[in-house]
PDB file of C-alpha atoms in Angstrom:
ATOM      1  CA  UNK A1244      21.787   5.464  26.673  1.00 51.00           C
ATOM      2  CA  UNK A1245      19.326   4.624  23.882  1.00 54.00           C
ATOM      3  CA  UNK A1246      21.936   2.397  22.278  1.00 53.00           C
ATOM      4  CA  UNK A1247      22.259   0.300  25.442  1.00 49.00           C
ATOM      5  CA  UNK A1248      18.474  -0.012  25.755  1.00 53.00           C
ATOM      6  CA  UNK A1249      18.364  -1.262  22.144  1.00 54.00           C
ATOM      7  CA  UNK A1250      21.089  -3.859  22.795  1.00 54.00           C
ATOM      8  CA  UNK A1251      19.424  -4.976  26.040  1.00 49.00           C
ATOM      9  CA  UNK A1252      16.054  -5.436  24.340  1.00 55.00           C
ATOM     10  CA  UNK A1253      17.648  -7.392  21.496  1.00 53.00           C
ATOM     11  CA  UNK A1254      19.428  -9.712  23.943  1.00 50.00           C
ATOM     12  CA  UNK A1255      16.196 -10.081  25.918  1.00 51.00           C
ATOM     13  CA  UNK A1256      14.270 -10.918  22.752  1.00 52.00           C
ATOM     14  CA  UNK A1257      16.800 -13.582  21.753  1.00 49.00           C
ATOM     15  CA  UNK A1258      16.311 -15.147  25.168  1.00 51.00           C
ATOM     16  CA  UNK A1259      12.562 -15.620  24.664  1.00 52.00           C
ATOM     17  CA  UNK A1260      12.580 -16.495  20.960  1.00 51.00           C
ATOM     18  CA  UNK A1261      12.210 -20.175  21.685  1.00 43.00           C
ATOM     19  CA  UNK A1262       8.895 -19.557  23.369  1.00 61.00           C
ATOM     20  CA  UNK A1263       5.615 -20.064  21.540  1.00 81.00           C
ATOM     21  CA  UNK A1264       4.829 -16.467  20.535  1.00 91.00           C
ATOM     22  CA  UNK A1265       1.521 -15.534  18.950  1.00 94.00           C
ATOM     23  CA  UNK A1266      -0.607 -12.434  18.842  1.00 96.00           C
ATOM     24  CA  UNK A1267      -2.887 -10.036  17.033  1.00 97.00           C
ATOM     25  CA  UNK A1268      -1.891  -6.478  16.154  1.00 97.00           C
ATOM     26  CA  UNK A1269      -4.481  -3.894  15.084  1.00 97.00           C
ATOM     27  CA  UNK A1270      -3.347  -1.156  12.680  1.00 97.00           C
ATOM     28  CA  UNK A1271      -5.118   2.095  11.817  1.00 96.00           C
ATOM     29  CA  UNK A1272      -4.461   3.350   8.292  1.00 93.00           C
ATOM     30  CA  UNK A1273      -4.260   7.066   7.460  1.00 89.00           C
ATOM     31  CA  UNK A1274      -3.554   8.389   3.958  1.00 81.00           C
ATOM     32  CA  UNK A1275      -3.133  12.059   3.017  1.00 76.00           C
ATOM     33  CA  UNK A1276      -4.212  13.223  -0.429  1.00 68.00           C
ATOM     34  CA  UNK A1277      -3.388  16.706  -1.729  1.00 64.00           C
ATOM     35  CA  UNK A1278      -6.351  17.439  -4.008  1.00 61.00           C
ATOM     36  CA  UNK A1279      -4.947  20.886  -4.844  1.00 63.00           C
ATOM     37  CA  UNK A1280      -2.007  19.171  -6.523  1.00 58.00           C
ATOM     38  CA  UNK A1281      -4.439  17.529  -8.935  1.00 54.00           C
ATOM     39  CA  UNK A1282      -5.843  20.840 -10.136  1.00 54.00           C
ATOM     40  CA  UNK A1283      -7.998  21.946  -7.228  1.00 47.00           C
ATOM     41  CA  UNK A1284      -5.907  25.051  -6.661  1.00 47.00           C
ATOM     42  CA  UNK A1285      -6.426  26.327 -10.231  1.00 50.00           C
ATOM     43  CA  UNK A1286     -10.189  26.532 -10.173  1.00 47.00           C
ATOM     44  CA  UNK A1287     -10.554  23.187 -11.929  1.00 60.00           C
ATOM     45  CA  UNK A1288     -12.203  21.583  -8.902  1.00 60.00           C
ATOM     46  CA  UNK A1289     -14.724  23.408  -6.745  1.00 67.00           C
ATOM     47  CA  UNK A1290     -14.506  23.366  -2.967  1.00 70.00           C
ATOM     48  CA  UNK A1291     -17.703  21.324  -2.864  1.00 72.00           C
ATOM     49  CA  UNK A1292     -16.240  18.743  -5.252  1.00 66.00           C
ATOM     50  CA  UNK A1293     -12.982  18.609  -3.324  1.00 60.00           C
ATOM     51  CA  UNK A1294     -14.943  17.962  -0.131  1.00 63.00           C
ATOM     52  CA  UNK A1295     -16.945  15.162  -1.776  1.00 63.00           C
ATOM     53  CA  UNK A1296     -13.844  13.536  -3.282  1.00 62.00           C
ATOM     54  CA  UNK A1297     -11.983  13.911   0.000  1.00 60.00           C
ATOM     55  CA  UNK A1298     -14.788  12.138   1.843  1.00 62.00           C
ATOM     56  CA  UNK A1299     -14.762   9.269  -0.671  1.00 62.00           C
ATOM     57  CA  UNK A1300     -10.988   8.966  -0.372  1.00 61.00           C
ATOM     58  CA  UNK A1301     -11.231   8.953   3.423  1.00 61.00           C
ATOM     59  CA  UNK A1302     -13.872   6.221   3.377  1.00 61.00           C
ATOM     60  CA  UNK A1303     -11.796   4.150   0.937  1.00 64.00           C
ATOM     61  CA  UNK A1304      -8.380   4.624   2.539  1.00 69.00           C
ATOM     62  CA  UNK A1305      -8.891   4.995   6.304  1.00 81.00           C
ATOM     63  CA  UNK A1306      -9.322   1.434   7.536  1.00 89.00           C
ATOM     64  CA  UNK A1307      -8.411  -0.928  10.355  1.00 94.00           C
ATOM     65  CA  UNK A1308      -6.314  -4.017   9.648  1.00 96.00           C
ATOM     66  CA  UNK A1309      -5.527  -7.023  11.834  1.00 96.00           C
ATOM     67  CA  UNK A1310      -2.224  -8.900  11.696  1.00 97.00           C
ATOM     68  CA  UNK A1311      -2.546 -12.359  13.264  1.00 97.00           C
ATOM     69  CA  UNK A1312       0.950 -13.750  13.761  1.00 97.00           C
ATOM     70  CA  UNK A1313       3.154 -16.384  15.312  1.00 95.00           C
ATOM     71  CA  UNK A1314       6.917 -16.702  15.157  1.00 94.00           C
ATOM     72  CA  UNK A1315       7.092 -17.534  11.449  1.00 95.00           C
ATOM     73  CA  UNK A1316       3.648 -17.006   9.888  1.00 97.00           C
ATOM     74  CA  UNK A1317       1.024 -14.286   9.655  1.00 97.00           C
ATOM     75  CA  UNK A1318      -2.256 -13.365   7.992  1.00 97.00           C
ATOM     76  CA  UNK A1319      -3.097  -9.688   7.417  1.00 97.00           C
ATOM     77  CA  UNK A1320      -6.707  -8.671   6.743  1.00 95.00           C
ATOM     78  CA  UNK A1321      -8.929  -5.626   6.736  1.00 93.00           C
ATOM     79  CA  UNK A1322     -11.299  -5.582   9.685  1.00 89.00           C
ATOM     80  CA  UNK A1323     -14.843  -5.884   8.411  1.00 79.00           C
ATOM     81  CA  UNK A1324     -17.009  -2.842   9.186  1.00 69.00           C
ATOM     82  CA  UNK A1325     -20.236  -1.296   7.976  1.00 60.00           C
ATOM     83  CA  UNK A1326     -19.789   1.446   5.366  1.00 58.00           C
ATOM     84  CA  UNK A1327     -19.598   4.804   7.138  1.00 53.00           C
ATOM     85  CA  UNK A1328     -21.231   6.682   4.285  1.00 54.00           C
ATOM     86  CA  UNK A1329     -22.223   6.610   0.618  1.00 52.00           C
ATOM     87  CA  UNK A1330     -19.380   5.951  -1.811  1.00 54.00           C
ATOM     88  CA  UNK A1331     -19.627   6.069  -5.580  1.00 54.00           C
ATOM     89  CA  UNK A1332     -19.812   2.381  -6.697  1.00 54.00           C
ATOM     90  CA  UNK A1333     -17.430   2.950  -9.604  1.00 52.00           C
ATOM     91  CA  UNK A1334     -14.915   4.708  -7.362  1.00 52.00           C
ATOM     92  CA  UNK A1335     -15.188   1.950  -4.765  1.00 53.00           C
ATOM     93  CA  UNK A1336     -14.623  -0.746  -7.389  1.00 53.00           C
ATOM     94  CA  UNK A1337     -11.634   1.134  -8.819  1.00 53.00           C
ATOM     95  CA  UNK A1338      -9.979   1.518  -5.402  1.00 55.00           C
ATOM     96  CA  UNK A1339     -10.605  -2.088  -4.347  1.00 56.00           C
ATOM     97  CA  UNK A1340      -9.266  -3.377  -7.659  1.00 57.00           C
ATOM     98  CA  UNK A1341      -5.845  -1.873  -6.939  1.00 59.00           C
ATOM     99  CA  UNK A1342      -5.743  -2.802  -3.224  1.00 71.00           C
ATOM    100  CA  UNK A1343      -4.553  -6.234  -1.990  1.00 79.00           C
ATOM    101  CA  UNK A1344      -6.952  -8.416  -0.030  1.00 88.00           C
ATOM    102  CA  UNK A1345      -5.872 -10.916   2.627  1.00 94.00           C
ATOM    103  CA  UNK A1346      -2.075 -11.365   2.738  1.00 96.00           C
ATOM    104  CA  UNK A1347      -0.339 -14.456   4.125  1.00 97.00           C
ATOM    105  CA  UNK A1348       3.389 -14.478   4.882  1.00 98.00           C
ATOM    106  CA  UNK A1349       5.659 -17.390   5.753  1.00 97.00           C
ATOM    107  CA  UNK A1350       9.047 -16.186   6.968  1.00 96.00           C
ATOM    108  CA  UNK A1351      10.575 -19.683   6.829  1.00 96.00           C
ATOM    109  CA  UNK A1352       9.754 -20.238   3.150  1.00 96.00           C
ATOM    110  CA  UNK A1353      10.007 -16.505   2.312  1.00 96.00           C
ATOM    111  CA  UNK A1354       6.606 -16.721   0.595  1.00 96.00           C
ATOM    112  CA  UNK A1355       3.726 -14.266   0.432  1.00 97.00           C
ATOM    113  CA  UNK A1356       0.257 -15.136  -0.891  1.00 97.00           C
ATOM    114  CA  UNK A1357      -2.305 -12.409  -1.637  1.00 95.00           C
ATOM    115  CA  UNK A1358      -6.009 -12.754  -2.325  1.00 94.00           C
ATOM    116  CA  UNK A1359      -6.928 -10.016  -4.803  1.00 92.00           C
ATOM    117  CA  UNK A1360     -10.136  -9.052  -6.566  1.00 89.00           C
ATOM    118  CA  UNK A1361      -9.501  -7.200  -9.796  1.00 88.00           C
ATOM    119  CA  UNK A1362     -12.548  -5.861 -11.661  1.00 84.00           C
ATOM    120  CA  UNK A1363     -14.815  -8.666 -10.537  1.00 85.00           C
ATOM    121  CA  UNK A1364     -12.369 -11.566 -10.880  1.00 92.00           C
ATOM    122  CA  UNK A1365     -10.548 -13.281  -8.019  1.00 94.00           C
ATOM    123  CA  UNK A1366      -6.796 -13.904  -8.149  1.00 95.00           C
ATOM    124  CA  UNK A1367      -4.421 -15.680  -5.786  1.00 96.00           C
ATOM    125  CA  UNK A1368      -1.042 -14.004  -6.210  1.00 95.00           C
ATOM    126  CA  UNK A1369       2.078 -15.830  -5.022  1.00 95.00           C
ATOM    127  CA  UNK A1370       5.470 -14.184  -4.667  1.00 95.00           C
ATOM    128  CA  UNK A1371       8.656 -14.080  -2.614  1.00 95.00           C
ATOM    129  CA  UNK A1372       8.735 -11.612   0.275  1.00 94.00           C
ATOM    130  CA  UNK A1373      10.550  -8.523  -0.986  1.00 89.00           C
ATOM    131  CA  UNK A1374      13.797  -8.215   0.955  1.00 89.00           C
ATOM    132  CA  UNK A1375      14.496  -4.633   1.966  1.00 95.00           C
ATOM    133  CA  UNK A1376      17.901  -3.323   3.007  1.00 96.00           C
ATOM    134  CA  UNK A1377      16.765  -1.990   6.381  1.00 97.00           C
ATOM    135  CA  UNK A1378      19.019   0.579   8.043  1.00 97.00           C
ATOM    136  CA  UNK A1379      18.313   0.419  11.783  1.00 96.00           C
ATOM    137  CA  UNK A1380      19.013   3.379  14.054  1.00 95.00           C
ATOM    138  CA  UNK A1381      19.205   4.114  17.775  1.00 93.00           C
ATOM    139  CA  UNK A1382      16.326   6.583  17.516  1.00 97.00           C
ATOM    140  CA  UNK A1383      13.435   5.398  19.656  1.00 97.00           C
ATOM    141  CA  UNK A1384       9.977   6.357  20.857  1.00 97.00           C
ATOM    142  CA  UNK A1385       7.201   4.893  22.953  1.00 97.00           C
ATOM    143  CA  UNK A1386       4.253   3.315  21.131  1.00 97.00           C
ATOM    144  CA  UNK A1387       1.719   2.157  23.664  1.00 95.00           C
ATOM    145  CA  UNK A1388       3.601   0.108  26.248  1.00 95.00           C
ATOM    146  CA  UNK A1389       6.430  -0.777  23.869  1.00 97.00           C
ATOM    147  CA  UNK A1390       9.751   0.883  23.040  1.00 97.00           C
ATOM    148  CA  UNK A1391      10.080   1.131  19.260  1.00 98.00           C
ATOM    149  CA  UNK A1392      13.195   1.797  17.188  1.00 98.00           C
ATOM    150  CA  UNK A1393      13.407   3.468  13.812  1.00 98.00           C
ATOM    151  CA  UNK A1394      14.525   1.781  10.597  1.00 98.00           C
ATOM    152  CA  UNK A1395      14.453   3.000   6.999  1.00 98.00           C
ATOM    153  CA  UNK A1396      14.731   1.372   3.583  1.00 97.00           C
ATOM    154  CA  UNK A1397      14.199   2.136  -0.084  1.00 95.00           C
ATOM    155  CA  UNK A1398      11.449   0.111  -1.757  1.00 92.00           C
ATOM    156  CA  UNK A1399      10.789  -0.457  -5.450  1.00 87.00           C
ATOM    157  CA  UNK A1400       7.216   0.433  -6.404  1.00 82.00           C
ATOM    158  CA  UNK A1401       4.872  -1.755  -8.429  1.00 76.00           C
ATOM    159  CA  UNK A1402       4.179   0.274 -11.626  1.00 73.00           C
ATOM    160  CA  UNK A1403       0.481  -0.608 -11.250  1.00 68.00           C
ATOM    161  CA  UNK A1404       0.206   0.581  -7.631  1.00 69.00           C
ATOM    162  CA  UNK A1405      -2.014   3.630  -8.120  1.00 66.00           C
ATOM    163  CA  UNK A1406      -2.096   4.309  -4.381  1.00 64.00           C
ATOM    164  CA  UNK A1407       1.381   5.762  -5.025  1.00 63.00           C
ATOM    165  CA  UNK A1408       0.207   8.022  -7.868  1.00 67.00           C
ATOM    166  CA  UNK A1409       1.264  11.654  -7.802  1.00 69.00           C
ATOM    167  CA  UNK A1410       0.584  14.529 -10.233  1.00 69.00           C
ATOM    168  CA  UNK A1411       3.140  14.992 -12.963  1.00 70.00           C
ATOM    169  CA  UNK A1412       5.201  18.128 -12.823  1.00 67.00           C
ATOM    170  CA  UNK A1413       3.776  20.572 -15.308  1.00 58.00           C
ATOM    171  CA  UNK A1414       7.045  22.135 -16.312  1.00 52.00           C
ATOM    172  CA  UNK A1415       8.087  19.817 -19.098  1.00 49.00           C
ATOM    173  CA  UNK A1416       4.943  19.263 -21.214  1.00 48.00           C
ATOM    174  CA  UNK A1417       4.541  22.860 -22.415  1.00 51.00           C
ATOM    175  CA  UNK A1418       8.284  23.392 -22.698  1.00 51.00           C
ATOM    176  CA  UNK A1419       8.769  20.190 -24.682  1.00 50.00           C
ATOM    177  CA  UNK A1420       5.884  21.054 -27.017  1.00 51.00           C
ATOM    178  CA  UNK A1421       7.426  24.467 -27.755  1.00 53.00           C
ATOM    179  CA  UNK A1422      10.873  23.031 -28.303  1.00 53.00           C
ATOM    180  CA  UNK A1423       9.729  20.212 -30.567  1.00 53.00           C
ATOM    181  CA  UNK A1424       6.873  21.774 -32.493  1.00 56.00           C
ATOM    182  CA  UNK A1425       7.209  25.498 -31.971  1.00 52.00           C
ATOM    183  CA  UNK A1426       4.969  27.922 -30.168  1.00 48.00           C
ATOM    184  CA  UNK A1427       2.228  27.863 -32.815  1.00 50.00           C
ATOM    185  CA  UNK A1428       1.804  24.096 -32.679  1.00 54.00           C
ATOM    186  CA  UNK A1429       1.784  24.223 -28.911  1.00 46.00           C
ATOM    187  CA  UNK A1430      -1.137  26.669 -28.970  1.00 47.00           C
ATOM    188  CA  UNK A1431      -3.042  24.438 -31.406  1.00 45.00           C
ATOM    189  CA  UNK A1432      -2.476  21.495 -29.124  1.00 48.00           C
ATOM    190  CA  UNK A1433      -3.709  23.495 -26.152  1.00 46.00           C
ATOM    191  CA  UNK A1434      -6.953  24.418 -27.932  1.00 46.00           C
ATOM    192  CA  UNK A1435      -7.617  20.875 -29.110  1.00 49.00           C
ATOM    193  CA  UNK A1436     -10.923  19.308 -28.047  1.00 49.00           C
ATOM    194  CA  UNK A1437      -9.278  15.911 -27.633  1.00 52.00           C
ATOM    195  CA  UNK A1438     -10.033  14.789 -24.053  1.00 54.00           C
ATOM    196  CA  UNK A1439      -7.044  14.494 -21.737  1.00 59.00           C
ATOM    197  CA  UNK A1440      -6.414  11.016 -20.430  1.00 59.00           C
ATOM    198  CA  UNK A1441      -6.411  11.257 -16.601  1.00 59.00           C
ATOM    199  CA  UNK A1442      -3.587   8.700 -16.528  1.00 61.00           C
ATOM    200  CA  UNK A1443      -1.420  11.204 -18.422  1.00 67.00           C
ATOM    201  CA  UNK A1444      -1.754  13.602 -15.492  1.00 65.00           C
ATOM    202  CA  UNK A1445      -0.184  11.252 -12.958  1.00 70.00           C
ATOM    203  CA  UNK A1446       3.000   9.266 -12.475  1.00 76.00           C
ATOM    204  CA  UNK A1447       4.105   6.475 -10.153  1.00 76.00           C
ATOM    205  CA  UNK A1448       7.562   6.803  -8.580  1.00 76.00           C
ATOM    206  CA  UNK A1449      10.036   4.015  -9.246  1.00 84.00           C
ATOM    207  CA  UNK A1450      11.023   3.786  -5.588  1.00 86.00           C
ATOM    208  CA  UNK A1451      10.098   5.340  -2.249  1.00 89.00           C
ATOM    209  CA  UNK A1452      11.555   5.550   1.235  1.00 94.00           C
ATOM    210  CA  UNK A1453       9.861   3.431   3.890  1.00 96.00           C
ATOM    211  CA  UNK A1454      10.152   4.227   7.597  1.00 98.00           C
ATOM    212  CA  UNK A1455       9.326   1.560  10.161  1.00 98.00           C
ATOM    213  CA  UNK A1456       9.228   1.600  13.964  1.00 98.00           C
ATOM    214  CA  UNK A1457       9.747  -1.875  15.417  1.00 98.00           C
ATOM    215  CA  UNK A1458       9.913  -3.285  18.930  1.00 98.00           C
ATOM    216  CA  UNK A1459      12.358  -6.019  20.001  1.00 97.00           C
ATOM    217  CA  UNK A1460       9.985  -6.636  22.918  1.00 96.00           C
ATOM    218  CA  UNK A1461       7.898  -8.707  20.496  1.00 97.00           C
ATOM    219  CA  UNK A1462      10.648 -10.758  18.786  1.00 96.00           C
ATOM    220  CA  UNK A1463       8.973 -11.663  15.498  1.00 97.00           C
ATOM    221  CA  UNK A1464      10.397 -10.356  12.216  1.00 97.00           C
ATOM    222  CA  UNK A1465       6.978  -9.429  10.911  1.00 97.00           C
ATOM    223  CA  UNK A1466       4.768  -6.458  10.213  1.00 97.00           C
ATOM    224  CA  UNK A1467       1.690  -5.232   8.342  1.00 96.00           C
ATOM    225  CA  UNK A1468       1.093  -6.131   4.705  1.00 93.00           C
ATOM    226  CA  UNK A1469       4.147  -7.281   2.792  1.00 93.00           C
ATOM    227  CA  UNK A1470       6.659  -5.835   5.257  1.00 96.00           C
ATOM    228  CA  UNK A1471       8.995  -7.909   7.402  1.00 97.00           C
ATOM    229  CA  UNK A1472      12.671  -8.510   8.143  1.00 96.00           C
ATOM    230  CA  UNK A1473      13.349  -6.437  11.269  1.00 97.00           C
ATOM    231  CA  UNK A1474      14.372  -7.802  14.717  1.00 97.00           C
ATOM    232  CA  UNK A1475      10.944  -7.126  16.193  1.00 97.00           C
ATOM    233  CA  UNK A1476       7.313  -6.543  15.268  1.00 98.00           C
ATOM    234  CA  UNK A1477       6.686  -3.383  13.221  1.00 98.00           C
ATOM    235  CA  UNK A1478       4.340  -1.113  15.197  1.00 98.00           C
ATOM    236  CA  UNK A1479       4.322   1.874  12.860  1.00 98.00           C
ATOM    237  CA  UNK A1480       4.942   2.092   9.144  1.00 97.00           C
ATOM    238  CA  UNK A1481       5.212   5.174   6.930  1.00 95.00           C
ATOM    239  CA  UNK A1482       4.983   4.436   3.212  1.00 92.00           C
ATOM    240  CA  UNK A1483       4.791   7.530   1.014  1.00 85.00           C
ATOM    241  CA  UNK A1484       1.477   9.214   1.993  1.00 83.00           C
ATOM    242  CA  UNK A1485       0.198   6.314   4.124  1.00 89.00           C
ATOM    243  CA  UNK A1486       0.824   5.686   7.819  1.00 94.00           C
ATOM    244  CA  UNK A1487      -0.098   2.442   9.555  1.00 96.00           C
ATOM    245  CA  UNK A1488      -0.094   2.762  13.343  1.00 97.00           C
ATOM    246  CA  UNK A1489      -0.607  -0.142  15.726  1.00 98.00           C
ATOM    247  CA  UNK A1490      -3.425   0.786  18.119  1.00 97.00           C
ATOM    248  CA  UNK A1491      -3.761  -2.495  20.036  1.00 96.00           C
ATOM    249  CA  UNK A1492      -1.848  -5.750  20.574  1.00 97.00           C
ATOM    250  CA  UNK A1493      -3.289  -8.927  22.062  1.00 95.00           C
ATOM    251  CA  UNK A1494      -0.599 -11.469  22.915  1.00 95.00           C
ATOM    252  CA  UNK A1495      -1.390 -15.195  22.871  1.00 92.00           C
ATOM    253  CA  UNK A1496      -5.113 -14.693  22.145  1.00 91.00           C
ATOM    254  CA  UNK A1497      -7.395 -17.642  22.874  1.00 86.00           C
ATOM    255  CA  UNK A1498      -9.706 -17.125  19.896  1.00 82.00           C
ATOM    256  CA  UNK A1499      -7.267 -15.954  17.232  1.00 79.00           C
ATOM    257  CA  UNK A1500      -7.957 -16.652  13.579  1.00 82.00           C
ATOM    258  CA  UNK A1501      -6.213 -19.694  12.146  1.00 89.00           C
ATOM    259  CA  UNK A1502      -3.139 -18.689  10.164  1.00 95.00           C
ATOM    260  CA  UNK A1503      -3.226 -20.277   6.728  1.00 95.00           C
ATOM    261  CA  UNK A1504      -2.824 -19.107   3.111  1.00 94.00           C
ATOM    262  CA  UNK A1505      -5.954 -17.795   1.380  1.00 93.00           C
ATOM    263  CA  UNK A1506      -7.368 -20.166  -1.233  1.00 91.00           C
ATOM    264  CA  UNK A1507      -9.881 -18.120  -3.205  1.00 89.00           C
ATOM    265  CA  UNK A1508      -9.020 -17.170  -6.776  1.00 94.00           C
ATOM    266  CA  UNK A1509      -7.029 -18.132  -9.853  1.00 95.00           C
ATOM    267  CA  UNK A1510      -3.411 -18.862  -8.946  1.00 96.00           C
ATOM    268  CA  UNK A1511      -0.928 -16.538 -10.675  1.00 96.00           C
ATOM    269  CA  UNK A1512       2.607 -15.353 -10.062  1.00 95.00           C
ATOM    270  CA  UNK A1513       3.347 -11.702  -9.287  1.00 91.00           C
ATOM    271  CA  UNK A1514       4.698 -11.182 -12.808  1.00 91.00           C
ATOM    272  CA  UNK A1515       1.555 -12.675 -14.347  1.00 94.00           C
ATOM    273  CA  UNK A1516      -0.696 -10.526 -12.171  1.00 92.00           C
ATOM    274  CA  UNK A1517       1.212  -7.335 -13.034  1.00 88.00           C
ATOM    275  CA  UNK A1518       0.725  -8.160 -16.721  1.00 91.00           C
ATOM    276  CA  UNK A1519      -3.029  -8.744 -16.232  1.00 91.00           C
ATOM    277  CA  UNK A1520      -3.449  -5.424 -14.404  1.00 87.00           C
ATOM    278  CA  UNK A1521      -1.469  -3.525 -17.045  1.00 86.00           C
ATOM    279  CA  UNK A1522      -3.483  -4.999 -19.910  1.00 90.00           C
ATOM    280  CA  UNK A1523      -6.792  -4.154 -18.208  1.00 87.00           C
ATOM    281  CA  UNK A1524      -5.640  -0.628 -17.347  1.00 83.00           C
ATOM    282  CA  UNK A1525      -4.532  -0.068 -20.953  1.00 85.00           C
ATOM    283  CA  UNK A1526      -7.947  -1.304 -22.103  1.00 88.00           C
ATOM    284  CA  UNK A1527      -9.719   1.169 -19.807  1.00 83.00           C
ATOM    285  CA  UNK A1528      -7.565   4.013 -21.122  1.00 79.00           C
ATOM    286  CA  UNK A1529      -8.315   3.057 -24.716  1.00 84.00           C
ATOM    287  CA  UNK A1530     -12.055   2.932 -23.955  1.00 83.00           C
ATOM    288  CA  UNK A1531     -11.813   6.387 -22.407  1.00 77.00           C
ATOM    289  CA  UNK A1532     -10.137   7.811 -25.496  1.00 76.00           C
ATOM    290  CA  UNK A1533     -12.590   6.151 -27.874  1.00 79.00           C
ATOM    291  CA  UNK A1534     -15.577   7.390 -25.889  1.00 75.00           C
ATOM    292  CA  UNK A1535     -14.421  10.994 -26.161  1.00 65.00           C
ATOM    293  CA  UNK A1536     -13.777  11.248 -22.428  1.00 57.00           C
ATOM    294  CA  UNK A1537     -17.293  10.327 -21.366  1.00 58.00           C
ATOM    295  CA  UNK A1538     -15.986   7.815 -18.852  1.00 52.00           C
ATOM    296  CA  UNK A1539     -17.360   4.695 -20.516  1.00 50.00           C
ATOM    297  CA  UNK A1540     -15.877   1.778 -18.639  1.00 48.00           C
ATOM    298  CA  UNK A1541     -14.856  -1.509 -20.137  1.00 51.00           C
ATOM    299  CA  UNK A1542     -16.470  -4.708 -18.944  1.00 57.00           C
ATOM    300  CA  UNK A1543     -15.011  -7.340 -16.690  1.00 60.00           C
ATOM    301  CA  UNK A1544     -12.969 -10.362 -17.647  1.00 62.00           C
ATOM    302  CA  UNK A1545     -14.363 -12.990 -19.892  1.00 55.00           C
ATOM    303  CA  UNK A1546     -14.686 -16.615 -18.866  1.00 46.00           C
TER     304      UNK A1546
END
């Protein structure tokens, strides 16, 4: 039965594709972070500290975004709100530096333009929309007043996307040290006063599975952020630990924001931006090592 509903909705959507479709979709972002996995379960982080860090992460990651779209174009932005509570300025700057700003997509030209701020400098990143090999299914559920169908795909991860960071498995470091240097050298290494680089404690997966729920009732091949390419608007998106759920849709709004590419920042390609981020991250790590782990942070960009 679900299969026939899917086919009917697809045929219905094709019938109205010629119409002038526009709208605004509001997405609520939720991200889960397992602080115990980063040492909290071994007495390395107190309950009070875990609570404080958890609150900062919640403030930084739980946001509302608005996708303003028509048949071929869209602009995706965070909804401006007052800060809910105090957040460490350094933590806030770190999180915002690795999070895209306004994102413009053009499905006709297959182009995406992002407005990013990285450690105090503005960049305008241009790239092609990443084409995912979506596998659609007949599995469906109701999201608001719309019937949504499930699709999955594997997505390559930007090596600088620290929102995807996960703790490294502990098994190999001690075992490798014993195999390569012997037990005695491993103990010496353990007792060393050399500070541990926090970046050595995490890893970023090379690819992840993405699950999307789309509705043919809104026949635009668009969705939140960089995601697109399904026969209907994406209403829910699950990417690793983050879920984006559409909470409201306004079709053909009278006062919608004008859809146009952002213009603020130095124009760079995706490859150039990845190189800039890597070089700055390497600089921060080197500063950390040279400062003896005191957290001294490097300055911004020159010029």
